PDB file of N, CA and C in Angstrom:
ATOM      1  N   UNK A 266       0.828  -1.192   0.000  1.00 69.00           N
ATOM      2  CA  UNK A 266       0.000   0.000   0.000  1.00 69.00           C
ATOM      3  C   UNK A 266       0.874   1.257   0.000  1.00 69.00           C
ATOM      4  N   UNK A 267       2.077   1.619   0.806  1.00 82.00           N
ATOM      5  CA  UNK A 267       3.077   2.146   0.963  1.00 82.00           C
ATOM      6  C   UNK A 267       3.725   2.842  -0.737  1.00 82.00           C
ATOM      7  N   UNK A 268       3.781   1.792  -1.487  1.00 87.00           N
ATOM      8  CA  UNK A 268       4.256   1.606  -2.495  1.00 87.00           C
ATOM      9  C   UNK A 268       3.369   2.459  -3.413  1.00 87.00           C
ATOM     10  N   UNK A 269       2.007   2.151  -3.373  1.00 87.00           N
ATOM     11  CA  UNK A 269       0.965   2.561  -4.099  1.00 87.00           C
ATOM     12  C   UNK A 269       1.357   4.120  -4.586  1.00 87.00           C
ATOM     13  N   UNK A 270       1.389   4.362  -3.148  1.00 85.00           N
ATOM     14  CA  UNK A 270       1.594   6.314  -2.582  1.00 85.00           C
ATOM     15  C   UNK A 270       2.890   6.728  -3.765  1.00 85.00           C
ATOM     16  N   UNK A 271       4.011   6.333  -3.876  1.00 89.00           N
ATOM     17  CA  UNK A 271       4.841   6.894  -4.158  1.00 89.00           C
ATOM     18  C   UNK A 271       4.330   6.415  -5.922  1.00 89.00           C
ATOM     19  N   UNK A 272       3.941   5.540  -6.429  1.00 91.00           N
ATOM     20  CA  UNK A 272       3.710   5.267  -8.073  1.00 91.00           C
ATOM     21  C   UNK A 272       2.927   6.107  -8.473  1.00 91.00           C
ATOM     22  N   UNK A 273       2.104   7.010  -7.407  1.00 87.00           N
ATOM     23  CA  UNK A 273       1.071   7.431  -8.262  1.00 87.00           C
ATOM     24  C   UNK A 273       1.948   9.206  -8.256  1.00 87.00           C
ATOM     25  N   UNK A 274       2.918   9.489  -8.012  1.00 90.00           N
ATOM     26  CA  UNK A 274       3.513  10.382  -8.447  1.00 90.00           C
ATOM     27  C   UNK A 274       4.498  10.342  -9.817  1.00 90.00           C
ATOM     28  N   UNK A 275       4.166   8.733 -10.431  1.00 92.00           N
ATOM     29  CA  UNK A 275       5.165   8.672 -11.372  1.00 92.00           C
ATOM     30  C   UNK A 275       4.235   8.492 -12.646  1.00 92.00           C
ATOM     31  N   UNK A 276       3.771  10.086 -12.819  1.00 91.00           N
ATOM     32  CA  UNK A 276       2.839  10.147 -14.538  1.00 91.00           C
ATOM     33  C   UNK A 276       3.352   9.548 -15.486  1.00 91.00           C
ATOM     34  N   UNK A 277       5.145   9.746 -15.762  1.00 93.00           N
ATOM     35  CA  UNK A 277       5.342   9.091 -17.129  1.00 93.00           C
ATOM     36  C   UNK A 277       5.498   7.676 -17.121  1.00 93.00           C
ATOM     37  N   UNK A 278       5.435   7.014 -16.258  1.00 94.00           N
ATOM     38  CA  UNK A 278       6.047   5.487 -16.240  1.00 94.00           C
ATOM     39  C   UNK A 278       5.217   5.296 -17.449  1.00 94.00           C
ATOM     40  N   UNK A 279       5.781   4.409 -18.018  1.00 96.00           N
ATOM     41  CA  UNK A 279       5.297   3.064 -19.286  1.00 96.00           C
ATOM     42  C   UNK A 279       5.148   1.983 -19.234  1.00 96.00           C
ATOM     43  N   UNK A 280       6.143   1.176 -17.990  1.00 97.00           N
ATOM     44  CA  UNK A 280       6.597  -0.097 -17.543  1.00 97.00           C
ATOM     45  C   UNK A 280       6.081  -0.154 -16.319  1.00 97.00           C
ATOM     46  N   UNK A 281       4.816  -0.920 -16.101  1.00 97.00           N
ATOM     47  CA  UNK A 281       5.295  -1.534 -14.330  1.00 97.00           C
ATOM     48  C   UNK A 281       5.180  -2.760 -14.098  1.00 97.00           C
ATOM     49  N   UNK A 282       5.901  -3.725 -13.468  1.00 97.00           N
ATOM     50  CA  UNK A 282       6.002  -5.121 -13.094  1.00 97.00           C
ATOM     51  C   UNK A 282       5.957  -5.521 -11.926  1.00 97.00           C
ATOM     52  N   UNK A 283       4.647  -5.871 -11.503  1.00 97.00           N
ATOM     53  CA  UNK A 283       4.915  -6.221  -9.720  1.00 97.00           C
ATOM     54  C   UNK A 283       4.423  -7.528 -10.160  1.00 97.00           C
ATOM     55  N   UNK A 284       4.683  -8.076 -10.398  1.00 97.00           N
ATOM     56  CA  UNK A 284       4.313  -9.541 -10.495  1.00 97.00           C
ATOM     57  C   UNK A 284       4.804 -10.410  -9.149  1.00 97.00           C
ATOM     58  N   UNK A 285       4.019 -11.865  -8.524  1.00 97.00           N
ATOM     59  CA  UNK A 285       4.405 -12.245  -8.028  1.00 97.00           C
ATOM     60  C   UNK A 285       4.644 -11.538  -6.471  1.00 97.00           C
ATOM     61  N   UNK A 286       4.088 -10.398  -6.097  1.00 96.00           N
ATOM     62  CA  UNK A 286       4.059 -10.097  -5.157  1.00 96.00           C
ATOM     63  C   UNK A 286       3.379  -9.980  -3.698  1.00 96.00           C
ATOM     64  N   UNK A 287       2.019 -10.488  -3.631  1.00 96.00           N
ATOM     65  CA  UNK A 287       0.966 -10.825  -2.603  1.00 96.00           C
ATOM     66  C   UNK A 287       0.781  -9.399  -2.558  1.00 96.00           C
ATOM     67  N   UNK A 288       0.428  -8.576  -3.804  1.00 96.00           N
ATOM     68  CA  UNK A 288      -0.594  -7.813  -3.274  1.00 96.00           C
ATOM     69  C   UNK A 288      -2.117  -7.659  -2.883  1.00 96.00           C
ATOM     70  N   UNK A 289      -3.011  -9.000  -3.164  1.00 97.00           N
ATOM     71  CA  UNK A 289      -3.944  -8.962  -3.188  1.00 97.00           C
ATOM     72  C   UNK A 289      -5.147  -7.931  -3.269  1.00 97.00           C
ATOM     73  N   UNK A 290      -6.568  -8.091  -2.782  1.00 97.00           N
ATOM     74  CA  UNK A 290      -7.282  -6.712  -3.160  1.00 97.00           C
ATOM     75  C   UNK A 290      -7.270  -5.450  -2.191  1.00 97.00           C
ATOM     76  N   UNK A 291      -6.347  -5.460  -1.206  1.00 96.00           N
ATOM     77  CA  UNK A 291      -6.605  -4.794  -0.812  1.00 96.00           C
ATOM     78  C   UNK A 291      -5.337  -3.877  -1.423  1.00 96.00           C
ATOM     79  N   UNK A 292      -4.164  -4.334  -1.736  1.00 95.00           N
ATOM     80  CA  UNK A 292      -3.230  -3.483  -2.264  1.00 95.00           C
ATOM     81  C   UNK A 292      -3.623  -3.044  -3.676  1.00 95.00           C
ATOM     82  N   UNK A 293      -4.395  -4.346  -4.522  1.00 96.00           N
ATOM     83  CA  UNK A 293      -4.654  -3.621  -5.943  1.00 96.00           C
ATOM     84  C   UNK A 293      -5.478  -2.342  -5.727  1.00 96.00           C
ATOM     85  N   UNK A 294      -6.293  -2.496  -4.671  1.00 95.00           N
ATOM     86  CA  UNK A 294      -7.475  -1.088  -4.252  1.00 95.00           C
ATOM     87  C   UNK A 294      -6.592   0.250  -4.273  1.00 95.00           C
ATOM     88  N   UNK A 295      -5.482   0.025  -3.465  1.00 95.00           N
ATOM     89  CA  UNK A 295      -4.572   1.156  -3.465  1.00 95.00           C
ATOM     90  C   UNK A 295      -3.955   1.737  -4.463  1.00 95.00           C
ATOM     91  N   UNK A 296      -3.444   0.247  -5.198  1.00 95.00           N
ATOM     92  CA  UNK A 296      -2.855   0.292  -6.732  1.00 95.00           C
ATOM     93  C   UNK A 296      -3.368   1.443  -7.856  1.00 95.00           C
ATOM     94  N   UNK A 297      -4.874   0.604  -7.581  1.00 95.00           N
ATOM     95  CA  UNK A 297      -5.807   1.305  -8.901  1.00 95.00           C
ATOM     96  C   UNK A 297      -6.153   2.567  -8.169  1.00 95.00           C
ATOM     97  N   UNK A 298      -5.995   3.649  -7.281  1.00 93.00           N
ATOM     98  CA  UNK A 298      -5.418   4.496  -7.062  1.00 93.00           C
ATOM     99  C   UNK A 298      -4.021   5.580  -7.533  1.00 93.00           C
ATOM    100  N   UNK A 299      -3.485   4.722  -7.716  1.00 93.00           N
ATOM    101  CA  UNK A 299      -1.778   5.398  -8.292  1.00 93.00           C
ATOM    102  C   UNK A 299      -2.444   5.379  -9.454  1.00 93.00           C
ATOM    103  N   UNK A 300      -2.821   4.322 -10.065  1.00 93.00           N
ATOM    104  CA  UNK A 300      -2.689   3.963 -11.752  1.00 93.00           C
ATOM    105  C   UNK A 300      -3.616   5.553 -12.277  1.00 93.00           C
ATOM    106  N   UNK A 301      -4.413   5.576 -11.594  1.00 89.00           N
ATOM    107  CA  UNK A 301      -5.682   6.887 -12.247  1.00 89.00           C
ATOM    108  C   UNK A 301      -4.821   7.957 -12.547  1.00 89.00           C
ATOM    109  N   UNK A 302      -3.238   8.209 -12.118  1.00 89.00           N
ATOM    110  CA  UNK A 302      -2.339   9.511 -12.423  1.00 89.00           C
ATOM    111  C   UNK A 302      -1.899   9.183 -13.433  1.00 89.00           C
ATOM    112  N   UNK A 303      -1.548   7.719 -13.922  1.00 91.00           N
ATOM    113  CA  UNK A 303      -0.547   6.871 -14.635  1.00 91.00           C
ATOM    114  C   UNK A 303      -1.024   6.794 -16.061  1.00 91.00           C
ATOM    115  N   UNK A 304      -1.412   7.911 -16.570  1.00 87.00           N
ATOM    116  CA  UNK A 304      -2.356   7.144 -18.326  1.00 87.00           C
ATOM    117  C   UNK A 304      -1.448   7.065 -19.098  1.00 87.00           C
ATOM    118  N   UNK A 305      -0.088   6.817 -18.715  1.00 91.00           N
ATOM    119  CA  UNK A 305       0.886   7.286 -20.163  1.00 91.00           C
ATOM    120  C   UNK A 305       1.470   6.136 -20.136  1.00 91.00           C
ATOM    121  N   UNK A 306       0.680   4.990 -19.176  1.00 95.00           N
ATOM    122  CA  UNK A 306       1.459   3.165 -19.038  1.00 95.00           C
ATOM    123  C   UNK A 306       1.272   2.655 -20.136  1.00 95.00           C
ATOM    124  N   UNK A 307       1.955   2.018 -21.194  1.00 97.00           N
ATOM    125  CA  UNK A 307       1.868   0.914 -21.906  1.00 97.00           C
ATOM    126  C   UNK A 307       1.421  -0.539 -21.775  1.00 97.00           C
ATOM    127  N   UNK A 308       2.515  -1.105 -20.674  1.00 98.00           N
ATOM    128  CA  UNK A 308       2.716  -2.092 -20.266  1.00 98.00           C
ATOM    129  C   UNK A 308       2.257  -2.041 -18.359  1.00 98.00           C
ATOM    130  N   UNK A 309       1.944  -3.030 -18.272  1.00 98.00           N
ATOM    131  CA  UNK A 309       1.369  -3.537 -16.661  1.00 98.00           C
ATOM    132  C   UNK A 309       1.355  -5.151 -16.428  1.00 98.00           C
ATOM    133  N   UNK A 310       2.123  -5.339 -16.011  1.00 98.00           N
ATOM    134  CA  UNK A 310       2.044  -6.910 -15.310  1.00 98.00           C
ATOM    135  C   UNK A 310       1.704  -7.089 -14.022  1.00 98.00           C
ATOM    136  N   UNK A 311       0.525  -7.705 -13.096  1.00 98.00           N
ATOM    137  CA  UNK A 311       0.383  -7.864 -11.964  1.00 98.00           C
ATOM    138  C   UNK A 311       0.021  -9.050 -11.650  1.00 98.00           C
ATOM    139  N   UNK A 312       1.208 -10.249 -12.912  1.00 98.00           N
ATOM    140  CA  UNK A 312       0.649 -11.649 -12.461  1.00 98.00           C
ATOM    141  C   UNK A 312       1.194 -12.258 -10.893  1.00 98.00           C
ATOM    142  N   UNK A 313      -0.315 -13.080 -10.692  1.00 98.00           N
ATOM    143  CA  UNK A 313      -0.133 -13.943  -9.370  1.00 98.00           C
ATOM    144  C   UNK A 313       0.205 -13.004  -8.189  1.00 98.00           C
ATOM    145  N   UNK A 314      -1.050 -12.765  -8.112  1.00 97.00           N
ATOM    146  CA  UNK A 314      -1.043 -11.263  -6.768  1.00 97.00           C
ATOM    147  C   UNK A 314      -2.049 -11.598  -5.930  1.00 97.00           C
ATOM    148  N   UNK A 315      -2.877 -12.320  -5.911  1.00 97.00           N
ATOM    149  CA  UNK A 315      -4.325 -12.539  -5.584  1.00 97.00           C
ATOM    150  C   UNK A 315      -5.276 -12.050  -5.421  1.00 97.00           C
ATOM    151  N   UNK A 316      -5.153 -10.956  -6.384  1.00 98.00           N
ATOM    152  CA  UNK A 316      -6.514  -9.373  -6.302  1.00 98.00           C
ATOM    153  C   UNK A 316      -7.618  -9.975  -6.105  1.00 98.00           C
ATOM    154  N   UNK A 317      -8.025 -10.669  -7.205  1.00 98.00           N
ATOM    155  CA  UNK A 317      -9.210 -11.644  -6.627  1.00 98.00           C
ATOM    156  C   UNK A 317     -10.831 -10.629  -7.360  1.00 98.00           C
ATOM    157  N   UNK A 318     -11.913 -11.056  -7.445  1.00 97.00           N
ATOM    158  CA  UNK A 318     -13.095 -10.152  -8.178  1.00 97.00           C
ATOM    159  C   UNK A 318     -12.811  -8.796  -7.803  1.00 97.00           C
ATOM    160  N   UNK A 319     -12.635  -8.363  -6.146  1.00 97.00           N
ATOM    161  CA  UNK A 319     -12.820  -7.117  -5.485  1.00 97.00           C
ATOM    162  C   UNK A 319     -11.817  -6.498  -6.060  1.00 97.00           C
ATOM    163  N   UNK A 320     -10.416  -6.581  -6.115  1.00 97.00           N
ATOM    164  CA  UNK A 320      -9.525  -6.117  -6.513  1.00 97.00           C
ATOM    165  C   UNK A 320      -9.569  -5.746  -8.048  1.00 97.00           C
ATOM    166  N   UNK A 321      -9.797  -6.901  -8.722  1.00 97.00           N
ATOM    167  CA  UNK A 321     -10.181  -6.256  -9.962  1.00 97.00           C
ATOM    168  C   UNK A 321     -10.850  -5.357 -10.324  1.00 97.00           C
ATOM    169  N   UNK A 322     -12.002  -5.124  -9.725  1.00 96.00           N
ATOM    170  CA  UNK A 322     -13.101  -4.328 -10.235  1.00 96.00           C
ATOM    171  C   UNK A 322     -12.471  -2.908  -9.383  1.00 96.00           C
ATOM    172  N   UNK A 323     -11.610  -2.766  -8.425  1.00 96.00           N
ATOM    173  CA  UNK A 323     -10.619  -1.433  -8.213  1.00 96.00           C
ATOM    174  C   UNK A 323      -9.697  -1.197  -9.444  1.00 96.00           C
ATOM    175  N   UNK A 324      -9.227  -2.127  -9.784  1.00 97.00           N
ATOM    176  CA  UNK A 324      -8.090  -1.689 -10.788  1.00 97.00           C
ATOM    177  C   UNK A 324      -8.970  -1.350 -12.067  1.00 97.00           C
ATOM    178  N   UNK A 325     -10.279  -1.989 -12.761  1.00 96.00           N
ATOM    179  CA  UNK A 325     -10.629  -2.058 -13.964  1.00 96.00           C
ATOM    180  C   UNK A 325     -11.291  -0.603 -13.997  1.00 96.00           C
ATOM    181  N   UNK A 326     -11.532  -0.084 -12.778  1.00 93.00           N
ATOM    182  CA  UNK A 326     -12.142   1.558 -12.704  1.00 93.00           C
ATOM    183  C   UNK A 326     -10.995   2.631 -13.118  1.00 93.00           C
ATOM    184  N   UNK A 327      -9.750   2.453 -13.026  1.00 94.00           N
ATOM    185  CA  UNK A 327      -8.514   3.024 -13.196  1.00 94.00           C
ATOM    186  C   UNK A 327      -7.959   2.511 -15.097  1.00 94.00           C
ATOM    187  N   UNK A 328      -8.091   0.902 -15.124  1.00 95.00           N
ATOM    188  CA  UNK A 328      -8.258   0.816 -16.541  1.00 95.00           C
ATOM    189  C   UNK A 328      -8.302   1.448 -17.504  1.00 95.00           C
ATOM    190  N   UNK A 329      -9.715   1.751 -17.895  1.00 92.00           N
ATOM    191  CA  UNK A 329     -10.393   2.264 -18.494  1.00 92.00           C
ATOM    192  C   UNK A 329     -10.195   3.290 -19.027  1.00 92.00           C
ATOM    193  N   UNK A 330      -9.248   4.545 -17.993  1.00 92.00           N
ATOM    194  CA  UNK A 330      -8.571   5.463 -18.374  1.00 92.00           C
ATOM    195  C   UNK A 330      -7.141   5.534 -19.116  1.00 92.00           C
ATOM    196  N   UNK A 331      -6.795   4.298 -19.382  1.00 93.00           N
ATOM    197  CA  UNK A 331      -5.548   3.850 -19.625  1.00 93.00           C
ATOM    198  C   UNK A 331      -5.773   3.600 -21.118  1.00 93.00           C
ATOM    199  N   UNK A 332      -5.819   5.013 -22.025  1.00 92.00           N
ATOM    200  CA  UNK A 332      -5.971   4.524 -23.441  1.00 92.00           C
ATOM    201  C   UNK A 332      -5.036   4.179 -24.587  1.00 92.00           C
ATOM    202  N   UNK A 333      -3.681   4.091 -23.801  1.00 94.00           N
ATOM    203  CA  UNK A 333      -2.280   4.131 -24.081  1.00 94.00           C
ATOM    204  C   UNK A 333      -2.022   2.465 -24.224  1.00 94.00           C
ATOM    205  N   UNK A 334      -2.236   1.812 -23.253  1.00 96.00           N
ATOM    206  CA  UNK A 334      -1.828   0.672 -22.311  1.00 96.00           C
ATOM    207  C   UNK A 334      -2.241  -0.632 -23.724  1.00 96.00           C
ATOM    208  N   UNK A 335      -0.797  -1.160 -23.928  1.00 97.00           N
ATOM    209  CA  UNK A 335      -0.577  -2.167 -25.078  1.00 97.00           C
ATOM    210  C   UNK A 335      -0.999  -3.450 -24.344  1.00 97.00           C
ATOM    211  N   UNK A 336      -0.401  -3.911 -22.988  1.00 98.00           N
ATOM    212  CA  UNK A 336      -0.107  -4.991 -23.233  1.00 98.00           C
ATOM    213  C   UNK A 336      -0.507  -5.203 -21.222  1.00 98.00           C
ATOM    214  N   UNK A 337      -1.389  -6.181 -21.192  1.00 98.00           N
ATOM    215  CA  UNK A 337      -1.995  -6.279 -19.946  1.00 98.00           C
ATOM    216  C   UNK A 337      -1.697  -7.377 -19.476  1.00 98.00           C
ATOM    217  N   UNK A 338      -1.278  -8.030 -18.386  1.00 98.00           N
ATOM    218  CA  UNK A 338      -1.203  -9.330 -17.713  1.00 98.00           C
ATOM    219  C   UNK A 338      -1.488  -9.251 -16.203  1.00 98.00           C
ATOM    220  N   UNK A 339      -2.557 -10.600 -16.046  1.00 98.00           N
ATOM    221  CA  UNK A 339      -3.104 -10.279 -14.924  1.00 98.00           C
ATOM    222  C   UNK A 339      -3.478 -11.546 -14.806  1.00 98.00           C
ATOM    223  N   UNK A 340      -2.874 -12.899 -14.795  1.00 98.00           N
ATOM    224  CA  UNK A 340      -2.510 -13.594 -15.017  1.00 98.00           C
ATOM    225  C   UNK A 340      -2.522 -14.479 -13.445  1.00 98.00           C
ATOM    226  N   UNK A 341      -3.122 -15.412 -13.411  1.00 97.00           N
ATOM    227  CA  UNK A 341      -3.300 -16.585 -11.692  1.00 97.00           C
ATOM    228  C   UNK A 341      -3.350 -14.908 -10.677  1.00 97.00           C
ATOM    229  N   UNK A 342      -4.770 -14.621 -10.951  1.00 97.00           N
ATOM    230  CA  UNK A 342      -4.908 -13.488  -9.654  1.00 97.00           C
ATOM    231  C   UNK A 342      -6.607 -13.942  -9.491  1.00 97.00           C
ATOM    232  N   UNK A 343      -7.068 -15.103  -9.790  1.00 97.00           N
ATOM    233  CA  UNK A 343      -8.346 -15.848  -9.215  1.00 97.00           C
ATOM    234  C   UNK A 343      -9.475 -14.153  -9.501  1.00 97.00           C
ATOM    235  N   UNK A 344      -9.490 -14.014 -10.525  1.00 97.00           N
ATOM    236  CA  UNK A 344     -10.581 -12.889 -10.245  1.00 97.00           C
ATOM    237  C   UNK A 344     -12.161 -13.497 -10.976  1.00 97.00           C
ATOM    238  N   UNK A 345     -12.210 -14.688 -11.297  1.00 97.00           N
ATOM    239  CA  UNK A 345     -13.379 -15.514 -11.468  1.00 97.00           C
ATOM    240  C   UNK A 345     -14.197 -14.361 -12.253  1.00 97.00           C
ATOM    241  N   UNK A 346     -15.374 -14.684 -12.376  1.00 97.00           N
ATOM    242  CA  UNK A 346     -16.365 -14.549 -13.664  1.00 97.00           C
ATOM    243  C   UNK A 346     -17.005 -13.168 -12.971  1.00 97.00           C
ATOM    244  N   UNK A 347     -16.928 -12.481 -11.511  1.00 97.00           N
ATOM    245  CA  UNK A 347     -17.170 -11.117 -11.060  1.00 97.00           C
ATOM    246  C   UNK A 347     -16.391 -10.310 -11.885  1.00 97.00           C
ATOM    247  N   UNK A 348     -14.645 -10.294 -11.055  1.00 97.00           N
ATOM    248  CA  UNK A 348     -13.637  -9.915 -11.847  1.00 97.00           C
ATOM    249  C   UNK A 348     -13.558  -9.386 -13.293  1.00 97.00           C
ATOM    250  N   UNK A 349     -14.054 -10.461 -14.000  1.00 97.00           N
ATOM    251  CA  UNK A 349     -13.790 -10.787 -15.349  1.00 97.00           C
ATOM    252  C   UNK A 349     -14.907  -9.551 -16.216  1.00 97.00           C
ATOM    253  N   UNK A 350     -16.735  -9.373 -15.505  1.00 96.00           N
ATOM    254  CA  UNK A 350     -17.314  -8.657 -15.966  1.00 96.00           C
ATOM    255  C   UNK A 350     -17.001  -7.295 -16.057  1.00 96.00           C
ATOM    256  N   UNK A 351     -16.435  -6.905 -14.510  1.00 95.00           N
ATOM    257  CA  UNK A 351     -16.012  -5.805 -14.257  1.00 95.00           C
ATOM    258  C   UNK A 351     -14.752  -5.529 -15.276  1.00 95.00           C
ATOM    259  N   UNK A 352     -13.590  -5.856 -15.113  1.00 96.00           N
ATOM    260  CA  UNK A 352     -12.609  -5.611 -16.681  1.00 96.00           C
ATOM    261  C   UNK A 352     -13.134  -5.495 -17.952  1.00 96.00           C
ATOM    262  N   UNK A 353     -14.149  -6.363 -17.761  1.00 96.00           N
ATOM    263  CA  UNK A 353     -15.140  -6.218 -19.938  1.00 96.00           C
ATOM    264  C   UNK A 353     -15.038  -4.317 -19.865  1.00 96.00           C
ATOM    265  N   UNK A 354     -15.721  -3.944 -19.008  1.00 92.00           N
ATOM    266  CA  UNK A 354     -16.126  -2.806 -19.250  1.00 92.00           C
ATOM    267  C   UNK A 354     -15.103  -1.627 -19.722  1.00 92.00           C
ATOM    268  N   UNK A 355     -13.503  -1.841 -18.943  1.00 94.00           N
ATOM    269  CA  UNK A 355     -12.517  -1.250 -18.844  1.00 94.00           C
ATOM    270  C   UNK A 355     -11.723  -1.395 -20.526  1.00 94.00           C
ATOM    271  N   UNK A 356     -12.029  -2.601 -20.818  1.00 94.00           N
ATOM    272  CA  UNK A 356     -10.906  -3.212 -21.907  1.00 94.00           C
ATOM    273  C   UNK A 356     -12.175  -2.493 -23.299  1.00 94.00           C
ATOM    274  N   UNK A 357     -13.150  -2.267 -23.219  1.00 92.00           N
ATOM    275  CA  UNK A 357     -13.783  -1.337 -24.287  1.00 92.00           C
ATOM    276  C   UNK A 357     -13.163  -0.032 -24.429  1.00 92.00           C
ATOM    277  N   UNK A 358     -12.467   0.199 -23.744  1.00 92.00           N
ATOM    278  CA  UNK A 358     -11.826   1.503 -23.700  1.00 92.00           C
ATOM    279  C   UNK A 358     -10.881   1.703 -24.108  1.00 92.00           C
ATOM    280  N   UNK A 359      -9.677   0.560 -24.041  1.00 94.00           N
ATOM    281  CA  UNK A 359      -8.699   0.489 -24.228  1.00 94.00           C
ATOM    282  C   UNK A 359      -8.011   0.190 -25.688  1.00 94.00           C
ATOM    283  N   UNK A 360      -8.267   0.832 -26.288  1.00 94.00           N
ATOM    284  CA  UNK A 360      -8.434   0.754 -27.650  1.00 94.00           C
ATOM    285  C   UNK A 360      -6.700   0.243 -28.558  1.00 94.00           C
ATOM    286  N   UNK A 361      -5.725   0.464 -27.486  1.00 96.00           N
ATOM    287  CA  UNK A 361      -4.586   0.444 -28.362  1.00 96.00           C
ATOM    288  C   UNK A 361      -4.193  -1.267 -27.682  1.00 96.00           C
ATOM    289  N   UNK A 362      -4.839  -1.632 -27.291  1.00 96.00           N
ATOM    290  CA  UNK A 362      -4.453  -2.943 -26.648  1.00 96.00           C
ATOM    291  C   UNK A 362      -3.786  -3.839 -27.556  1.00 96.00           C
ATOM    292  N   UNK A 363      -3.062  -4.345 -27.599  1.00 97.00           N
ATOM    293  CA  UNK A 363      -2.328  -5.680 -28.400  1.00 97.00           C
ATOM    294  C   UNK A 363      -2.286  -6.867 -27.936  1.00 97.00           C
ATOM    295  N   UNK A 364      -1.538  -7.091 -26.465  1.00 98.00           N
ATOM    296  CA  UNK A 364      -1.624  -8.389 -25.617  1.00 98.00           C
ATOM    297  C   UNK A 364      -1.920  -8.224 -24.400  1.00 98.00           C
ATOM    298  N   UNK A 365      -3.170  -9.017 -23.723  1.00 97.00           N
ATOM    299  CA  UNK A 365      -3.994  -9.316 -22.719  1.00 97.00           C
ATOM    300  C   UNK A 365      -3.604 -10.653 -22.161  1.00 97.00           C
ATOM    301  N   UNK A 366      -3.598 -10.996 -21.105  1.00 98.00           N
ATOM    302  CA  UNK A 366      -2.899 -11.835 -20.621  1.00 98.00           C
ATOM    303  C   UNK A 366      -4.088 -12.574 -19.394  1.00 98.00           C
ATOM    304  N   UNK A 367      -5.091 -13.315 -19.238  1.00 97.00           N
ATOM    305  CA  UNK A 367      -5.982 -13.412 -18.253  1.00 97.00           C
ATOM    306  C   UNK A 367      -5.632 -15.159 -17.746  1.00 97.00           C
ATOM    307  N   UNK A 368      -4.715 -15.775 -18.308  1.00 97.00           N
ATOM    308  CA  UNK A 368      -4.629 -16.882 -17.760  1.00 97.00           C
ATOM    309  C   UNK A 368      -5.150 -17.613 -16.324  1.00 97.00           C
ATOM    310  N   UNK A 369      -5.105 -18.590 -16.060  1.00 97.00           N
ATOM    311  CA  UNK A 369      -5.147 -18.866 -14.544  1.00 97.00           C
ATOM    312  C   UNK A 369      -6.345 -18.420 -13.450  1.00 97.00           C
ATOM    313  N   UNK A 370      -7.320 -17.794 -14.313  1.00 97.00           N
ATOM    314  CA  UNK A 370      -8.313 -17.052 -13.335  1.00 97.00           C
ATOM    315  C   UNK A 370      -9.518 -17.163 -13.238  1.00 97.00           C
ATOM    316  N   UNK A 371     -10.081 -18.983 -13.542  1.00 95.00           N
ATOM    317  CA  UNK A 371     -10.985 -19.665 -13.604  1.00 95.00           C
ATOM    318  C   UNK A 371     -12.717 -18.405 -13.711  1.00 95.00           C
ATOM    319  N   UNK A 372     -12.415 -18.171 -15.089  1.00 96.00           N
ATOM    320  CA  UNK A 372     -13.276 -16.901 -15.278  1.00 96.00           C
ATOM    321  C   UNK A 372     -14.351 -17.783 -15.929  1.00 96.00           C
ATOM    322  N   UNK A 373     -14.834 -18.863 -16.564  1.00 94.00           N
ATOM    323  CA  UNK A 373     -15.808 -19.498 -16.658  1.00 94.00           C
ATOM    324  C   UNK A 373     -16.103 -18.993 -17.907  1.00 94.00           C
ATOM    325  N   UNK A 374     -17.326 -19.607 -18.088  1.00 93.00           N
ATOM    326  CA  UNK A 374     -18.403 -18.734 -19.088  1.00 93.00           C
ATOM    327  C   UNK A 374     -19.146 -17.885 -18.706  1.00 93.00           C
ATOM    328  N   UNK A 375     -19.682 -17.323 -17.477  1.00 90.00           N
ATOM    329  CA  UNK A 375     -20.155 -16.404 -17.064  1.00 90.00           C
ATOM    330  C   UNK A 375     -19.054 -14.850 -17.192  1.00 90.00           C
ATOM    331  N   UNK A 376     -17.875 -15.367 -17.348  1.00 89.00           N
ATOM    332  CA  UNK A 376     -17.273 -13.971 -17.427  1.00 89.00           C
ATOM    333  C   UNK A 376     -16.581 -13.519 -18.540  1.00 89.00           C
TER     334      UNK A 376
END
């Protein structure tokens, strides 16, 4: 969460990689906080974090604004078929997208 605070002073980043880190939803909540300064990201990796539906649907509100953002991975963070609706909405937005990455996140057919 700590972390959150100081990214969201960094407008130009392009690159961020927290992969693998146990941020789960309560840090992505914080996350998708920073990210709302961040529209000039390309790239975002936050595989295997355990955001989980709640977390997602924090980050996919920050998304959305991200009309830059190529290449998404979000990858074994269990955000199941909640998760999954909530991002639909974000990734309509995202118009320059190239590679999406949703592996691992037993999103069903409902999502």
């Amino acid at each position: 969460v700590a972390l959150a605070g100081a990214l969201g002073n960094m407008v130009n980043m392009a690159v961020l990689d927290l992969g693998e880190n146990g941020i789960g939803p309560k840090g992505a909540g914080a996350l998708a906080l920073a990210l709302g300064n961040m529209v000039s990201m390309t790239k975002l990796s936050l595989s295997r974090n355990n955001i989980g539906p709640e977390g997602t649907g924090a980050l996919a509100r920050a998304l959305g604004n991200m009309v830059d953002m190529t290449d998404l991975c979000l990858c074994g963070n269990s955000i199941g078929p909640k998760g999954a609706v909530a991002l639909a909405g974000a990734l309509g937005n995202m118009v320059n997208m190239t590679e999406l990455s949703l592996s691992e996140n037993d999103i069903g057919p409902e999502g």
